[in-house]
mmCIF file with all atom_site columns, C-alpha atoms in Angstrom:
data_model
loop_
_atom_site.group_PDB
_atom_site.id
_atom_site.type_symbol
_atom_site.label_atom_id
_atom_site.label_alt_id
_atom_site.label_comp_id
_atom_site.label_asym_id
_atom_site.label_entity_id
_atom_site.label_seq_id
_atom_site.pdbx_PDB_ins_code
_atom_site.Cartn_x
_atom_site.Cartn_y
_atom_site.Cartn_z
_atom_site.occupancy
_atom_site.B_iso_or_equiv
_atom_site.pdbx_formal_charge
_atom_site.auth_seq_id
_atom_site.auth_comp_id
_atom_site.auth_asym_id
_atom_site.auth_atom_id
_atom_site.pdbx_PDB_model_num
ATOM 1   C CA . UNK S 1 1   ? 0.000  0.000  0.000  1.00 0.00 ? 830 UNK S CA 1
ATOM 2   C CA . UNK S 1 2   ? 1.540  3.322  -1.182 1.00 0.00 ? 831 UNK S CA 1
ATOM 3   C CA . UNK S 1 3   ? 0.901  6.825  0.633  1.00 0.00 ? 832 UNK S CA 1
ATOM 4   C CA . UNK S 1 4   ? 1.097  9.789  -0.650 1.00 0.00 ? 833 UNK S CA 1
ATOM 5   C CA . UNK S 1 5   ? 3.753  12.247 0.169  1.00 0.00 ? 834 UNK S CA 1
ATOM 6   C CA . UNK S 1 6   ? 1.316  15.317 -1.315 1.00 0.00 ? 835 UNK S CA 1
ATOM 7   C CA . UNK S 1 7   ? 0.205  16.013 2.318  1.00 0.00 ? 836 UNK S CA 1
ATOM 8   C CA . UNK S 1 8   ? 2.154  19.033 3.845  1.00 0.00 ? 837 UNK S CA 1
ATOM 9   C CA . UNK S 1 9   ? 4.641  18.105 6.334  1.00 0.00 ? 838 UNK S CA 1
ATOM 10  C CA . UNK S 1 10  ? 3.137  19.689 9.950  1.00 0.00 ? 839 UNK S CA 1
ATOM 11  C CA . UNK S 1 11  ? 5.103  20.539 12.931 1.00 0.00 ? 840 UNK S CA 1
ATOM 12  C CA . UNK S 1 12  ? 3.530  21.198 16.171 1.00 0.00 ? 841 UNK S CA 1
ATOM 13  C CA . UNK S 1 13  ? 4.181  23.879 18.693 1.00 0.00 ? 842 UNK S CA 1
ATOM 14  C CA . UNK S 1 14  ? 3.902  23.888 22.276 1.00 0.00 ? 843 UNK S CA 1
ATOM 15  C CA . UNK S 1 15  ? 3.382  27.564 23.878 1.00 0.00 ? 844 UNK S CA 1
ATOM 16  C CA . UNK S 1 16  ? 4.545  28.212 28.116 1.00 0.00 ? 845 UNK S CA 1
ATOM 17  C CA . UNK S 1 17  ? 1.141  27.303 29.002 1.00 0.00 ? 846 UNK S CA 1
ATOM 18  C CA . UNK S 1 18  ? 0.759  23.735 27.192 1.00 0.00 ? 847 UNK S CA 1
ATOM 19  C CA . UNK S 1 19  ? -1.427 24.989 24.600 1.00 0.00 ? 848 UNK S CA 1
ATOM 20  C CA . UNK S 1 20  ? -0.403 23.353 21.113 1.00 0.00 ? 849 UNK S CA 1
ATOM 21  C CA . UNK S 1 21  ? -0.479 24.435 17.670 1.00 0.00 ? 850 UNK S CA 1
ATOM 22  C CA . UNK S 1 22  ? 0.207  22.350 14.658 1.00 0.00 ? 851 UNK S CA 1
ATOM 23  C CA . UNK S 1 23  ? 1.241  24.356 12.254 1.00 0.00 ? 852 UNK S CA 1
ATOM 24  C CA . UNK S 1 24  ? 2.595  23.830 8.118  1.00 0.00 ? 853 UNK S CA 1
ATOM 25  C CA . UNK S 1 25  ? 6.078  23.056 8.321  1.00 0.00 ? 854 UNK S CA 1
ATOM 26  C CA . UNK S 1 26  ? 7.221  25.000 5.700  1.00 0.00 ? 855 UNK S CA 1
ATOM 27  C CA . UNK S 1 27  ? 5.853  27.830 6.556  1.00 0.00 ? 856 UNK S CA 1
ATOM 28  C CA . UNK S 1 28  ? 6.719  28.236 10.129 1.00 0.00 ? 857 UNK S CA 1
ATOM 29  C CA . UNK S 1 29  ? 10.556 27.274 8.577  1.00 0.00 ? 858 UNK S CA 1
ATOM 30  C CA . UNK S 1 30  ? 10.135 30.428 6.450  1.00 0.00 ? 859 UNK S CA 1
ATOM 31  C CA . UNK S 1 31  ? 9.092  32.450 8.791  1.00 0.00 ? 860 UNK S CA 1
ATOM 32  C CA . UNK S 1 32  ? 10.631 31.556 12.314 1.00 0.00 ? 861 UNK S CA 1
ATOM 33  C CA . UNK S 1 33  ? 14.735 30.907 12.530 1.00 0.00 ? 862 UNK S CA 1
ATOM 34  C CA . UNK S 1 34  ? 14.559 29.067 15.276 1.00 0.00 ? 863 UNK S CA 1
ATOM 35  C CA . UNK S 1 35  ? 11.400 26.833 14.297 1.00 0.00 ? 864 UNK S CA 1
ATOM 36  C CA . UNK S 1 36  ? 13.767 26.151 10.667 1.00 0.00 ? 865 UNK S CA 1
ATOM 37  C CA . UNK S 1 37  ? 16.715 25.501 12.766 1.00 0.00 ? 866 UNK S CA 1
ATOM 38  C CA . UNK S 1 38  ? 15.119 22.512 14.717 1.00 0.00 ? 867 UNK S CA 1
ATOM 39  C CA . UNK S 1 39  ? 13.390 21.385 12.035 1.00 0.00 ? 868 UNK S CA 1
ATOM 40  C CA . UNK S 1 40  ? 16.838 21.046 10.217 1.00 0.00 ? 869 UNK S CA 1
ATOM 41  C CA . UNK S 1 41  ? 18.211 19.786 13.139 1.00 0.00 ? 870 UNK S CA 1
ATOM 42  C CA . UNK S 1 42  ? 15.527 17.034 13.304 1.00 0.00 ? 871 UNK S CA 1
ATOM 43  C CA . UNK S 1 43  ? 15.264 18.489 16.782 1.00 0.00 ? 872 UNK S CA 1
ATOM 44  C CA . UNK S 1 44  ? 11.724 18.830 16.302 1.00 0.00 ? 873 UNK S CA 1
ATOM 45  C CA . UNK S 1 45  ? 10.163 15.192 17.086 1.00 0.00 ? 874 UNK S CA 1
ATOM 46  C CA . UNK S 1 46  ? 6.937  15.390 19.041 1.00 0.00 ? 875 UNK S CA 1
ATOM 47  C CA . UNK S 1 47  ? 6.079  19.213 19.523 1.00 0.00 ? 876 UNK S CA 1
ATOM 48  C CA . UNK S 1 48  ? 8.478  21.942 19.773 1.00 0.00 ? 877 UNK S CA 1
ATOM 49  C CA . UNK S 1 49  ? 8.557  23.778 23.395 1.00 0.00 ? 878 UNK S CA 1
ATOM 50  C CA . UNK S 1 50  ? 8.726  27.097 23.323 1.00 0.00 ? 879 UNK S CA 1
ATOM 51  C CA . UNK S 1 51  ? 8.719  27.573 26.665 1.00 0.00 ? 880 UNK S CA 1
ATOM 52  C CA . UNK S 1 52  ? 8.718  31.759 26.412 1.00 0.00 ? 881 UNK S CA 1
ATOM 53  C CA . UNK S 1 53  ? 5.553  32.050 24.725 1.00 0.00 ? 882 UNK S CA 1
ATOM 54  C CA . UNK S 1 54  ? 2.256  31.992 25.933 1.00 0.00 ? 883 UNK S CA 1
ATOM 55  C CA . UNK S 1 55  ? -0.408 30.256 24.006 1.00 0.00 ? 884 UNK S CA 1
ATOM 56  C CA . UNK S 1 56  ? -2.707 33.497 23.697 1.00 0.00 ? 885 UNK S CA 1
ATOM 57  C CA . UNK S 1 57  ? 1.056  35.495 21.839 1.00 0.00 ? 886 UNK S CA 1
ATOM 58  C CA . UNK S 1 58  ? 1.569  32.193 19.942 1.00 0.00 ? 887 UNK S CA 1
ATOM 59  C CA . UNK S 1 59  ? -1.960 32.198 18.134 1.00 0.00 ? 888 UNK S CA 1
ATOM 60  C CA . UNK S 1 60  ? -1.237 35.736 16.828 1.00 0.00 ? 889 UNK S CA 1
ATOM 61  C CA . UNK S 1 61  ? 2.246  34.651 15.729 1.00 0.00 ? 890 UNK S CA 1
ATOM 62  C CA . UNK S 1 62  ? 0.580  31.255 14.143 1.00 0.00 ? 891 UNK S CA 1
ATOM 63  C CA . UNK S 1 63  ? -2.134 33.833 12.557 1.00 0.00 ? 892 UNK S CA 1
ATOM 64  C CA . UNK S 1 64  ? 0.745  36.686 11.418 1.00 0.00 ? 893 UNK S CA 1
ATOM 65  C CA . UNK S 1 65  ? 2.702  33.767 9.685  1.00 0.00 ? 894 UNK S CA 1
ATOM 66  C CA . UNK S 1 66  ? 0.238  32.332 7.967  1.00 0.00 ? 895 UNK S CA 1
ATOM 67  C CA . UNK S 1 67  ? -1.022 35.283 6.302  1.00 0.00 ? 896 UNK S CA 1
ATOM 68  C CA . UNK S 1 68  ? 2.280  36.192 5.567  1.00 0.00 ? 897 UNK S CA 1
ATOM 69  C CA . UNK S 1 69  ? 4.415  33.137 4.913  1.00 0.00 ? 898 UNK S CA 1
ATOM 70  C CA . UNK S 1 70  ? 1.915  30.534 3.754  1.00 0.00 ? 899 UNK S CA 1
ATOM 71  C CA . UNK S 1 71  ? 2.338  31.908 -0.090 1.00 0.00 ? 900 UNK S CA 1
ATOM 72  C CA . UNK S 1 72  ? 4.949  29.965 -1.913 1.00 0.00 ? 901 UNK S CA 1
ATOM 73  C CA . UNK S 1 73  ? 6.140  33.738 -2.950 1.00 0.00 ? 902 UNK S CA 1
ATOM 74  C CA . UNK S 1 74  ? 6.316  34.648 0.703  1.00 0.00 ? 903 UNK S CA 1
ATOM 75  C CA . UNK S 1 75  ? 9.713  35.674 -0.180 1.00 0.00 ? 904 UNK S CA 1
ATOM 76  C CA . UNK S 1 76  ? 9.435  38.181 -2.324 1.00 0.00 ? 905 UNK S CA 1
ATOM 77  C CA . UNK S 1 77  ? 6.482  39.952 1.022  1.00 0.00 ? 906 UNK S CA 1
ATOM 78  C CA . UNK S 1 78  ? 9.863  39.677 2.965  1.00 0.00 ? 907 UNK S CA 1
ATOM 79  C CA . UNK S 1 79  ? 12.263 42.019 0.351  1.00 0.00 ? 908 UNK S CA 1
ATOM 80  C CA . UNK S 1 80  ? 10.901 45.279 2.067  1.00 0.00 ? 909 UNK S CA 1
ATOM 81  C CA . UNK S 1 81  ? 10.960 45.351 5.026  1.00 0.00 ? 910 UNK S CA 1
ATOM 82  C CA . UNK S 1 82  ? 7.687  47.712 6.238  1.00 0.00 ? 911 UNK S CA 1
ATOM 83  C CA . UNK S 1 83  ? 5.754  47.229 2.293  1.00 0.00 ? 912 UNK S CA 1
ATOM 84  C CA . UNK S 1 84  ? 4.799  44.174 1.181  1.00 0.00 ? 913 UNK S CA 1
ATOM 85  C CA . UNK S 1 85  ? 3.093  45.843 -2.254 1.00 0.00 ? 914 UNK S CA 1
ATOM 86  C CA . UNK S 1 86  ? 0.307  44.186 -1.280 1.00 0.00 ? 915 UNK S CA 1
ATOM 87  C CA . UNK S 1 87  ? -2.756 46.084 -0.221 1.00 0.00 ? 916 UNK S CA 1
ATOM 88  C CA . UNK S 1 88  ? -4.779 43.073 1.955  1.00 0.00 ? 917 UNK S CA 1
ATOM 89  C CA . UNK S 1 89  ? -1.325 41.934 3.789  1.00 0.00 ? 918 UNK S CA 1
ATOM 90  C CA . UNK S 1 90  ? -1.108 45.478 4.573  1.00 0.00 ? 919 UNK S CA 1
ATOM 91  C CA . UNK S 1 91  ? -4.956 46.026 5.829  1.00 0.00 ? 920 UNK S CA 1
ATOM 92  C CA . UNK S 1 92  ? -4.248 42.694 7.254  1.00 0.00 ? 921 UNK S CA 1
ATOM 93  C CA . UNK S 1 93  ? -0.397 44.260 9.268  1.00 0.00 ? 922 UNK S CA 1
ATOM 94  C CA . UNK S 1 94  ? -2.917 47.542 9.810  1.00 0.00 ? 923 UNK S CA 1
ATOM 95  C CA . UNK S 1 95  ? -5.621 45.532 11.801 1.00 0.00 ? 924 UNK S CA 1
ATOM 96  C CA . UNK S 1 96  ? -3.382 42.913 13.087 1.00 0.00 ? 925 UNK S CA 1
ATOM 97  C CA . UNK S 1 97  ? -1.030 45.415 15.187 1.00 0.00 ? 926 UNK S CA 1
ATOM 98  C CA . UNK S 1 98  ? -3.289 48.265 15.707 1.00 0.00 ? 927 UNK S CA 1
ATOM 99  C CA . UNK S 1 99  ? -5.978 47.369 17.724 1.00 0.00 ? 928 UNK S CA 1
ATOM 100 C CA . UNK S 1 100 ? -3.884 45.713 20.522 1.00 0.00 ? 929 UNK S CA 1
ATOM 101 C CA . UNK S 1 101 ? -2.898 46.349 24.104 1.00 0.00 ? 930 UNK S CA 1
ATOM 102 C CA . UNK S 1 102 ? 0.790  47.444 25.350 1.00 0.00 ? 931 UNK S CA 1
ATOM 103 C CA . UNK S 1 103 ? 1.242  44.734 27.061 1.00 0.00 ? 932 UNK S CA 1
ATOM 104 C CA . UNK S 1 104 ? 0.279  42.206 24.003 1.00 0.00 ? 933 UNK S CA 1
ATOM 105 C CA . UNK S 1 105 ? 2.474  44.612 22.085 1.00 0.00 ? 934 UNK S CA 1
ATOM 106 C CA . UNK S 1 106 ? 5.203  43.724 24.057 1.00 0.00 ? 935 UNK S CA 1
ATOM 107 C CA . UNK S 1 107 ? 4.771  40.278 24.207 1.00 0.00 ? 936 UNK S CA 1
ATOM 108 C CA . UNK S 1 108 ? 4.346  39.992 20.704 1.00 0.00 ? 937 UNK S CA 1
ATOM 109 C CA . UNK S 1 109 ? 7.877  41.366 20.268 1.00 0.00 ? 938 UNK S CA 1
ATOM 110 C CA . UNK S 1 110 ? 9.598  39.131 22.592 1.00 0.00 ? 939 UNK S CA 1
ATOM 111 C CA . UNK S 1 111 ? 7.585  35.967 21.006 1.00 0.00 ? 940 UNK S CA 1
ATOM 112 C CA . UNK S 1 112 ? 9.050  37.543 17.919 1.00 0.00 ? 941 UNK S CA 1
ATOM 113 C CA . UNK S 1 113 ? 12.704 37.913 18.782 1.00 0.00 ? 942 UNK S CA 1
ATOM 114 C CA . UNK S 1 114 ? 12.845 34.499 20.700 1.00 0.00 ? 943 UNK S CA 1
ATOM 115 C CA . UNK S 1 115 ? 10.942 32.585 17.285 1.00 0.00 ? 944 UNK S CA 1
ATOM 116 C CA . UNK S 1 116 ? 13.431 34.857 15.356 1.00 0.00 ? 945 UNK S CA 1
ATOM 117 C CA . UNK S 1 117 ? 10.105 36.078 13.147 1.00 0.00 ? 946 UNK S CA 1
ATOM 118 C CA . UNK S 1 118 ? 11.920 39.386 11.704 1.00 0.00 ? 947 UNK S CA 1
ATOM 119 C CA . UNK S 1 119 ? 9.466  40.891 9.867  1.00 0.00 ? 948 UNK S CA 1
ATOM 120 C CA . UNK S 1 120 ? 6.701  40.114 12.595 1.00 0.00 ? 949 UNK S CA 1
ATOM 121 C CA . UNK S 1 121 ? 9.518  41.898 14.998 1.00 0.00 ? 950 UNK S CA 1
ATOM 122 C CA . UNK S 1 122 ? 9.968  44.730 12.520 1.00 0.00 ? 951 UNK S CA 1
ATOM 123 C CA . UNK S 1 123 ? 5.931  45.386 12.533 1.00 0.00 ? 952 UNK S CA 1
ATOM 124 C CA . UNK S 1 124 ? 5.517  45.409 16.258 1.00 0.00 ? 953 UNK S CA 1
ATOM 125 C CA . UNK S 1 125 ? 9.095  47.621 17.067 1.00 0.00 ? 954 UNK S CA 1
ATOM 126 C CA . UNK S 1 126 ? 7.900  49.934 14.409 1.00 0.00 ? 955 UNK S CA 1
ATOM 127 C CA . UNK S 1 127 ? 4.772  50.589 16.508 1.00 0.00 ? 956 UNK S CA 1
ATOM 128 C CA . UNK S 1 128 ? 6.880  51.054 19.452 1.00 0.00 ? 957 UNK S CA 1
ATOM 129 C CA . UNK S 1 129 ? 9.064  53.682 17.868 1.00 0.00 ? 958 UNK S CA 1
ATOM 130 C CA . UNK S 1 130 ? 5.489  55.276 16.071 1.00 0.00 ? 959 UNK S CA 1
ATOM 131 C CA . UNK S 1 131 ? 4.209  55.571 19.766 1.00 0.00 ? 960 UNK S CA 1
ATOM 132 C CA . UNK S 1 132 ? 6.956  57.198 20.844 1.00 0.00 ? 961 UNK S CA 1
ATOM 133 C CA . UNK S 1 133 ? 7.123  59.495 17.659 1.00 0.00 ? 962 UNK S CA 1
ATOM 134 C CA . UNK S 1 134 ? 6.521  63.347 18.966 1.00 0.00 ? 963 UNK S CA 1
ATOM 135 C CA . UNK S 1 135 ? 5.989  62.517 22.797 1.00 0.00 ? 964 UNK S CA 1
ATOM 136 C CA . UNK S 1 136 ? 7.944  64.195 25.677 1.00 0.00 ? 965 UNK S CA 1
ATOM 137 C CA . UNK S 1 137 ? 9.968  62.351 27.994 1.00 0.00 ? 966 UNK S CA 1
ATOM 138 C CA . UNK S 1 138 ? 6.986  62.765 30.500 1.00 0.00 ? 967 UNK S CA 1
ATOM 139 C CA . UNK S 1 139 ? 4.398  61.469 28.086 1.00 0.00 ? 968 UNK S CA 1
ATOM 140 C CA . UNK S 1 140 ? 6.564  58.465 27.444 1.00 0.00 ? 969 UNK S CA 1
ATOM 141 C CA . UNK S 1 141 ? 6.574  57.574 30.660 1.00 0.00 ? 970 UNK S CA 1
ATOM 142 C CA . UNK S 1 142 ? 3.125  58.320 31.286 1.00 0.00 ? 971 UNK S CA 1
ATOM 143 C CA . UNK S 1 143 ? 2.404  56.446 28.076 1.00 0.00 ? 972 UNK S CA 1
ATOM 144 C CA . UNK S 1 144 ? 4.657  53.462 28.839 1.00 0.00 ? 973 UNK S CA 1
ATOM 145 C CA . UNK S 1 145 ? 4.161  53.222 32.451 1.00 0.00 ? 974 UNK S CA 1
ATOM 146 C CA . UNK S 1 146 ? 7.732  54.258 33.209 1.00 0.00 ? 975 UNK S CA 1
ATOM 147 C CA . UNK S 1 147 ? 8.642  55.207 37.012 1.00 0.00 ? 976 UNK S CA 1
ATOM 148 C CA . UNK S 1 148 ? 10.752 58.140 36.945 1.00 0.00 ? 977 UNK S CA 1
ATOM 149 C CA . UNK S 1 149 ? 13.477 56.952 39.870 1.00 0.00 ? 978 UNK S CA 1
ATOM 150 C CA . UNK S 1 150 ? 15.608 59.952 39.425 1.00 0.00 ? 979 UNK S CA 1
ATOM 151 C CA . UNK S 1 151 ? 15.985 62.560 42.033 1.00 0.00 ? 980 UNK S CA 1
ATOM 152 C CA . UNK S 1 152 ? 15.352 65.838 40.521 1.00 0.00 ? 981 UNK S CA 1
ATOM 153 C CA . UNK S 1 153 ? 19.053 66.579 41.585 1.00 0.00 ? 982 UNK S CA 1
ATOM 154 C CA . UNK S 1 154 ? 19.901 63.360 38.975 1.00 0.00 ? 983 UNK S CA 1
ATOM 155 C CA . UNK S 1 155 ? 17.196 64.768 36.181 1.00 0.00 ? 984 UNK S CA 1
ATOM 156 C CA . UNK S 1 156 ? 18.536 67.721 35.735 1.00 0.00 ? 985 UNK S CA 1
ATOM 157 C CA . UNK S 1 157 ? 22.260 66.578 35.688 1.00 0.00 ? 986 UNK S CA 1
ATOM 158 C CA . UNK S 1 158 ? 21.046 64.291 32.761 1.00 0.00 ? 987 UNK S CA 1
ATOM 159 C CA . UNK S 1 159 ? 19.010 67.058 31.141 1.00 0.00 ? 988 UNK S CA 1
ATOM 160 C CA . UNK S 1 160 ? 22.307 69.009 31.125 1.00 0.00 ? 989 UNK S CA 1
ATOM 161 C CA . UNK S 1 161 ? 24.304 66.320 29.942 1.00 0.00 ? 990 UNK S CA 1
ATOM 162 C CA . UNK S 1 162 ? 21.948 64.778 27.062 1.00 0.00 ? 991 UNK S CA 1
ATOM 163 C CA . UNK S 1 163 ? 20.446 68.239 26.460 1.00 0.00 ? 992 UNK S CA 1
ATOM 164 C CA . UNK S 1 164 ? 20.406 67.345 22.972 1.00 0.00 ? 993 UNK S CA 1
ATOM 165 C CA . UNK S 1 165 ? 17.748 64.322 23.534 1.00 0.00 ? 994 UNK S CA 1
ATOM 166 C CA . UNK S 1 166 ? 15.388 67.113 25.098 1.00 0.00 ? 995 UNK S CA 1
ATOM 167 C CA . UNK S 1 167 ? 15.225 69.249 22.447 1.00 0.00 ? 996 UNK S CA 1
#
């Protein structure tokens, strides 16, 4: 009795929390390093751990990479690095970063960086810096929930310093 080898290969994910994913090989290997790298490796028997991500960041990563790395021309999306030419994957960056919470924000880039997902890790640090774009010191604190720990005596010797920053 033959098989057929036509099925796609899957892999399957395991996020912090125990939640799993099974995902397309191939396109998890062309968009996460590390997932390609264990996959090479033929480290990835059973389900890959990826013991830094939760299962609630790993469905949006699943989600971001299948939208963007499912096409067999996926590498031609990755060439530029904040324009894929391609209106819906750009409504689809648009809704997929822009309605979220800081915190998810965050822990979308760290899911990134640790799965080695650049462009998703492009997308959400551009957000980042566009959040940051225009604000005062004060409102980036306010806006990031940063605890100003200097004494004014400290703040002012670093204003005088870095003057250039403050501008």
């Amino acid at each position: 009795m033959a098989t057929s080898s036509s099925a796609p290969k899957t892999v399957t994910l395991r996020s912090s929390d125990g939640e799993e994913f099974v995902v397309q090989a191939d396109t998890f290997a062309a968009a996460s390093v590390l997932v390609r790298n264990m996959l090479e490796d033929d480290c990835a028997g059973g389900a890959i751990p990826l013991p830094q991500v939760t299962g609630r960041i790993l469905a949006r990563v699943v989600d971001y990479c299948n939208r963007h790395y499912a096409d067999a021309d996926a590498a031609t999306y990755v060439a530029e690095p904040f324009s894929s030419g391609d209106p819906d994957l750009e409504r689809f960056d648009a809704d997929f970063i822009g309605g979220i919470d800081q915190d998810t924000l965050i822990d979308l880039i760290l899911a990134a960086n640790y799965l080695e997902v650049q462009r998703l890790l492009d997308l959400a640090c551009k957000t980042v810096a566009d959040q940051m774009r225009g604000k005062t010191v004060e409102e980036m604190r306010a806006h990031f929930k940063i605890v100003n720990d200097y004494t004014p005596e400290e703040e002012a010797e670093v204003r005088t310093e870095f003057s250039w920053a403050f501008e």
